[in-house]
């Protein structure tokens, strides 16, 4: 929430630098580590306001797990079915491929309704061939929350230490 005369948008401007392996990421200042869950950050008003950032690092063997919008939607739908037993329709709004510091990045924006709540998600999959690692960074909020611009700024802040 905004304090001392700031607007809600101004509270999302500041970022805190976080190192995740060789990856450096600016997290929105209003997000804190979620106790007991490594790689998970929630907004300070959680659970009243549903918004989180999570990351996972896995071994990268040169095989990319996501090839296009449809493939991503199918994978996410299968994950939801396996995890929650619910058929969830996933709408992939955007799918971009680009590079950051010589690493391939797939950036995906999607929306879905899970267990009665509608969510917006921004996910980055970063393939680090040199380091043989794959970084998955997921930004998620309940549709209509104020964090998507802060999530995009965080995604734009990504760099690597080597």
mmCIF file of C-alpha atoms in Angstrom:
data_model
loop_
_atom_site.group_PDB
_atom_site.id
_atom_site.type_symbol
_atom_site.label_atom_id
_atom_site.label_comp_id
_atom_site.label_asym_id
_atom_site.label_seq_id
_atom_site.Cartn_x
_atom_site.Cartn_y
_atom_site.Cartn_z
ATOM 1 C CA UNK A 1 0.000 0.000 0.000
ATOM 2 C CA UNK A 2 1.092 3.531 -0.660
ATOM 3 C CA UNK A 3 2.373 5.496 2.315
ATOM 4 C CA UNK A 4 3.402 9.087 3.025
ATOM 5 C CA UNK A 5 1.642 10.542 -0.006
ATOM 6 C CA UNK A 6 3.027 8.058 -2.562
ATOM 7 C CA UNK A 7 0.746 6.515 -5.153
ATOM 8 C CA UNK A 8 0.476 2.741 -5.439
ATOM 9 C CA UNK A 9 2.474 2.923 -8.692
ATOM 10 C CA UNK A 10 5.343 4.769 -6.974
ATOM 11 C CA UNK A 11 5.663 2.057 -4.328
ATOM 12 C CA UNK A 12 6.559 -0.439 -7.058
ATOM 13 C CA UNK A 13 9.424 1.620 -8.536
ATOM 14 C CA UNK A 14 12.249 0.606 -6.185
ATOM 15 C CA UNK A 15 13.995 -2.708 -6.665
ATOM 16 C CA UNK A 16 16.186 -4.842 -4.449
ATOM 17 C CA UNK A 17 18.986 -6.712 -6.225
ATOM 18 C CA UNK A 18 18.880 -10.474 -5.724
ATOM 19 C CA UNK A 19 21.477 -12.989 -6.944
ATOM 20 C CA UNK A 20 20.186 -16.341 -8.124
ATOM 21 C CA UNK A 21 23.180 -18.414 -9.153
ATOM 22 C CA UNK A 22 24.881 -16.297 -11.840
ATOM 23 C CA UNK A 23 21.662 -14.401 -12.540
ATOM 24 C CA UNK A 24 21.074 -10.949 -11.050
ATOM 25 C CA UNK A 25 17.464 -9.828 -10.704
ATOM 26 C CA UNK A 26 15.848 -6.652 -9.394
ATOM 27 C CA UNK A 27 12.923 -7.657 -7.203
ATOM 28 C CA UNK A 28 10.168 -5.134 -6.504
ATOM 29 C CA UNK A 29 10.858 -3.606 -3.094
ATOM 30 C CA UNK A 30 7.431 -4.584 -1.762
ATOM 31 C CA UNK A 31 8.194 -8.312 -2.099
ATOM 32 C CA UNK A 32 9.731 -10.407 0.678
ATOM 33 C CA UNK A 33 11.017 -13.969 0.908
ATOM 34 C CA UNK A 34 8.222 -16.379 1.805
ATOM 35 C CA UNK A 35 9.180 -18.144 5.009
ATOM 36 C CA UNK A 36 9.998 -21.812 4.506
ATOM 37 C CA UNK A 37 9.946 -21.702 0.682
ATOM 38 C CA UNK A 38 13.303 -21.147 -0.989
ATOM 39 C CA UNK A 39 12.886 -19.319 -4.278
ATOM 40 C CA UNK A 40 9.510 -17.777 -3.410
ATOM 41 C CA UNK A 41 8.747 -14.113 -2.778
ATOM 42 C CA UNK A 42 5.333 -12.684 -1.896
ATOM 43 C CA UNK A 43 4.003 -9.136 -1.694
ATOM 44 C CA UNK A 44 3.959 -7.695 1.809
ATOM 45 C CA UNK A 45 0.140 -7.768 1.836
ATOM 46 C CA UNK A 46 -0.036 -11.531 1.111
ATOM 47 C CA UNK A 47 -2.407 -13.428 1.502
ATOM 48 C CA UNK A 48 -4.902 -10.542 1.332
ATOM 49 C CA UNK A 49 -3.371 -9.686 -2.047
ATOM 50 C CA UNK A 50 -2.218 -12.622 -4.181
ATOM 51 C CA UNK A 51 1.024 -11.826 -5.982
ATOM 52 C CA UNK A 52 4.271 -13.779 -5.960
ATOM 53 C CA UNK A 53 7.582 -14.264 -7.696
ATOM 54 C CA UNK A 54 9.255 -17.650 -7.767
ATOM 55 C CA UNK A 55 12.346 -19.105 -9.336
ATOM 56 C CA UNK A 56 13.812 -22.500 -9.975
ATOM 57 C CA UNK A 57 17.214 -23.450 -11.331
ATOM 58 C CA UNK A 58 17.646 -26.800 -13.042
ATOM 59 C CA UNK A 59 20.304 -28.543 -15.070
ATOM 60 C CA UNK A 60 20.232 -27.602 -18.754
ATOM 61 C CA UNK A 61 21.232 -30.346 -21.178
ATOM 62 C CA UNK A 62 20.698 -28.374 -24.390
ATOM 63 C CA UNK A 63 17.101 -29.527 -24.896
ATOM 64 C CA UNK A 64 14.584 -26.701 -24.682
ATOM 65 C CA UNK A 65 11.334 -27.589 -22.965
ATOM 66 C CA UNK A 66 9.186 -24.892 -24.601
ATOM 67 C CA UNK A 67 8.977 -24.336 -28.347
ATOM 68 C CA UNK A 68 5.909 -22.122 -28.928
ATOM 69 C CA UNK A 69 2.678 -20.707 -27.443
ATOM 70 C CA UNK A 70 0.682 -23.896 -27.931
ATOM 71 C CA UNK A 71 3.407 -26.102 -26.445
ATOM 72 C CA UNK A 72 3.656 -23.835 -23.392
ATOM 73 C CA UNK A 73 -0.123 -23.799 -22.868
ATOM 74 C CA UNK A 74 -0.270 -27.602 -23.114
ATOM 75 C CA UNK A 75 2.543 -28.017 -20.573
ATOM 76 C CA UNK A 76 0.949 -25.605 -18.091
ATOM 77 C CA UNK A 77 -2.459 -27.282 -18.505
ATOM 78 C CA UNK A 78 -0.869 -30.685 -17.812
ATOM 79 C CA UNK A 79 0.903 -29.298 -14.723
ATOM 80 C CA UNK A 80 -2.396 -27.968 -13.349
ATOM 81 C CA UNK A 81 -4.197 -31.242 -14.087
ATOM 82 C CA UNK A 82 -1.436 -33.292 -12.405
ATOM 83 C CA UNK A 83 -1.143 -30.942 -9.408
ATOM 84 C CA UNK A 84 -4.772 -29.957 -8.790
ATOM 85 C CA UNK A 85 -6.834 -32.495 -10.729
ATOM 86 C CA UNK A 86 -8.467 -29.608 -12.561
ATOM 87 C CA UNK A 87 -8.704 -28.939 -16.291
ATOM 88 C CA UNK A 88 -7.506 -25.356 -16.715
ATOM 89 C CA UNK A 89 -7.642 -23.448 -19.976
ATOM 90 C CA UNK A 90 -4.500 -21.371 -20.458
ATOM 91 C CA UNK A 91 -4.557 -18.304 -22.706
ATOM 92 C CA UNK A 92 -1.027 -17.427 -23.851
ATOM 93 C CA UNK A 93 -1.131 -13.748 -24.731
ATOM 94 C CA UNK A 94 2.504 -13.227 -25.757
ATOM 95 C CA UNK A 95 5.523 -15.399 -26.475
ATOM 96 C CA UNK A 96 8.904 -13.742 -27.181
ATOM 97 C CA UNK A 97 12.400 -15.060 -27.695
ATOM 98 C CA UNK A 98 15.468 -12.859 -27.198
ATOM 99 C CA UNK A 99 18.912 -12.826 -25.564
ATOM 100 C CA UNK A 100 20.263 -11.407 -22.317
ATOM 101 C CA UNK A 101 24.052 -11.375 -21.924
ATOM 102 C CA UNK A 102 24.358 -14.100 -24.581
ATOM 103 C CA UNK A 103 21.752 -16.392 -22.989
ATOM 104 C CA UNK A 104 18.550 -17.378 -24.771
ATOM 105 C CA UNK A 105 15.366 -16.179 -23.072
ATOM 106 C CA UNK A 106 11.765 -17.191 -23.679
ATOM 107 C CA UNK A 107 9.287 -14.732 -22.142
ATOM 108 C CA UNK A 108 5.643 -15.745 -21.894
ATOM 109 C CA UNK A 109 2.558 -13.868 -20.708
ATOM 110 C CA UNK A 110 -0.452 -16.028 -19.909
ATOM 111 C CA UNK A 111 -3.789 -15.943 -18.104
ATOM 112 C CA UNK A 112 -5.827 -18.744 -16.539
ATOM 113 C CA UNK A 113 -8.463 -19.506 -13.912
ATOM 114 C CA UNK A 114 -7.427 -22.018 -11.267
ATOM 115 C CA UNK A 115 -9.691 -23.133 -8.420
ATOM 116 C CA UNK A 116 -12.032 -20.217 -9.074
ATOM 117 C CA UNK A 117 -9.393 -17.467 -9.141
ATOM 118 C CA UNK A 118 -8.187 -15.786 -12.341
ATOM 119 C CA UNK A 119 -4.448 -15.131 -12.612
ATOM 120 C CA UNK A 120 -2.026 -13.259 -14.874
ATOM 121 C CA UNK A 121 1.434 -14.729 -15.248
ATOM 122 C CA UNK A 122 4.715 -13.579 -16.716
ATOM 123 C CA UNK A 123 7.324 -16.322 -17.015
ATOM 124 C CA UNK A 124 10.913 -16.219 -18.175
ATOM 125 C CA UNK A 125 12.803 -19.344 -19.145
ATOM 126 C CA UNK A 126 16.493 -18.603 -19.517
ATOM 127 C CA UNK A 127 18.836 -21.132 -21.101
ATOM 128 C CA UNK A 128 22.444 -20.757 -19.926
ATOM 129 C CA UNK A 129 24.427 -23.102 -22.184
ATOM 130 C CA UNK A 130 27.770 -22.011 -20.726
ATOM 131 C CA UNK A 131 26.685 -22.646 -17.146
ATOM 132 C CA UNK A 132 24.573 -25.671 -18.127
ATOM 133 C CA UNK A 133 21.621 -24.248 -16.193
ATOM 134 C CA UNK A 134 18.027 -23.347 -16.933
ATOM 135 C CA UNK A 135 16.419 -20.556 -14.909
ATOM 136 C CA UNK A 136 12.630 -20.418 -14.599
ATOM 137 C CA UNK A 137 11.326 -17.172 -13.141
ATOM 138 C CA UNK A 138 7.584 -16.852 -12.686
ATOM 139 C CA UNK A 139 5.721 -13.678 -11.786
ATOM 140 C CA UNK A 140 2.068 -14.290 -10.885
ATOM 141 C CA UNK A 141 -0.759 -12.136 -9.609
ATOM 142 C CA UNK A 142 -4.501 -12.343 -9.229
ATOM 143 C CA UNK A 143 -5.955 -10.581 -12.273
ATOM 144 C CA UNK A 144 -6.441 -6.878 -11.649
ATOM 145 C CA UNK A 145 -3.728 -6.472 -8.995
ATOM 146 C CA UNK A 146 -1.215 -3.653 -9.448
ATOM 147 C CA UNK A 147 2.028 -5.617 -9.868
ATOM 148 C CA UNK A 148 2.328 -6.433 -13.588
ATOM 149 C CA UNK A 149 4.309 -3.281 -14.454
ATOM 150 C CA UNK A 150 6.677 -3.952 -11.534
ATOM 151 C CA UNK A 151 7.027 -7.553 -12.752
ATOM 152 C CA UNK A 152 7.947 -6.356 -16.243
ATOM 153 C CA UNK A 153 10.543 -3.939 -14.817
ATOM 154 C CA UNK A 154 11.984 -6.781 -12.751
ATOM 155 C CA UNK A 155 12.192 -9.006 -15.846
ATOM 156 C CA UNK A 156 13.936 -6.190 -17.753
ATOM 157 C CA UNK A 157 16.532 -5.900 -14.970
ATOM 158 C CA UNK A 158 17.946 -9.395 -15.481
ATOM 159 C CA UNK A 159 21.660 -9.672 -16.089
ATOM 160 C CA UNK A 160 24.403 -12.207 -15.432
ATOM 161 C CA UNK A 161 27.503 -11.873 -13.273
ATOM 162 C CA UNK A 162 29.759 -13.619 -15.801
#
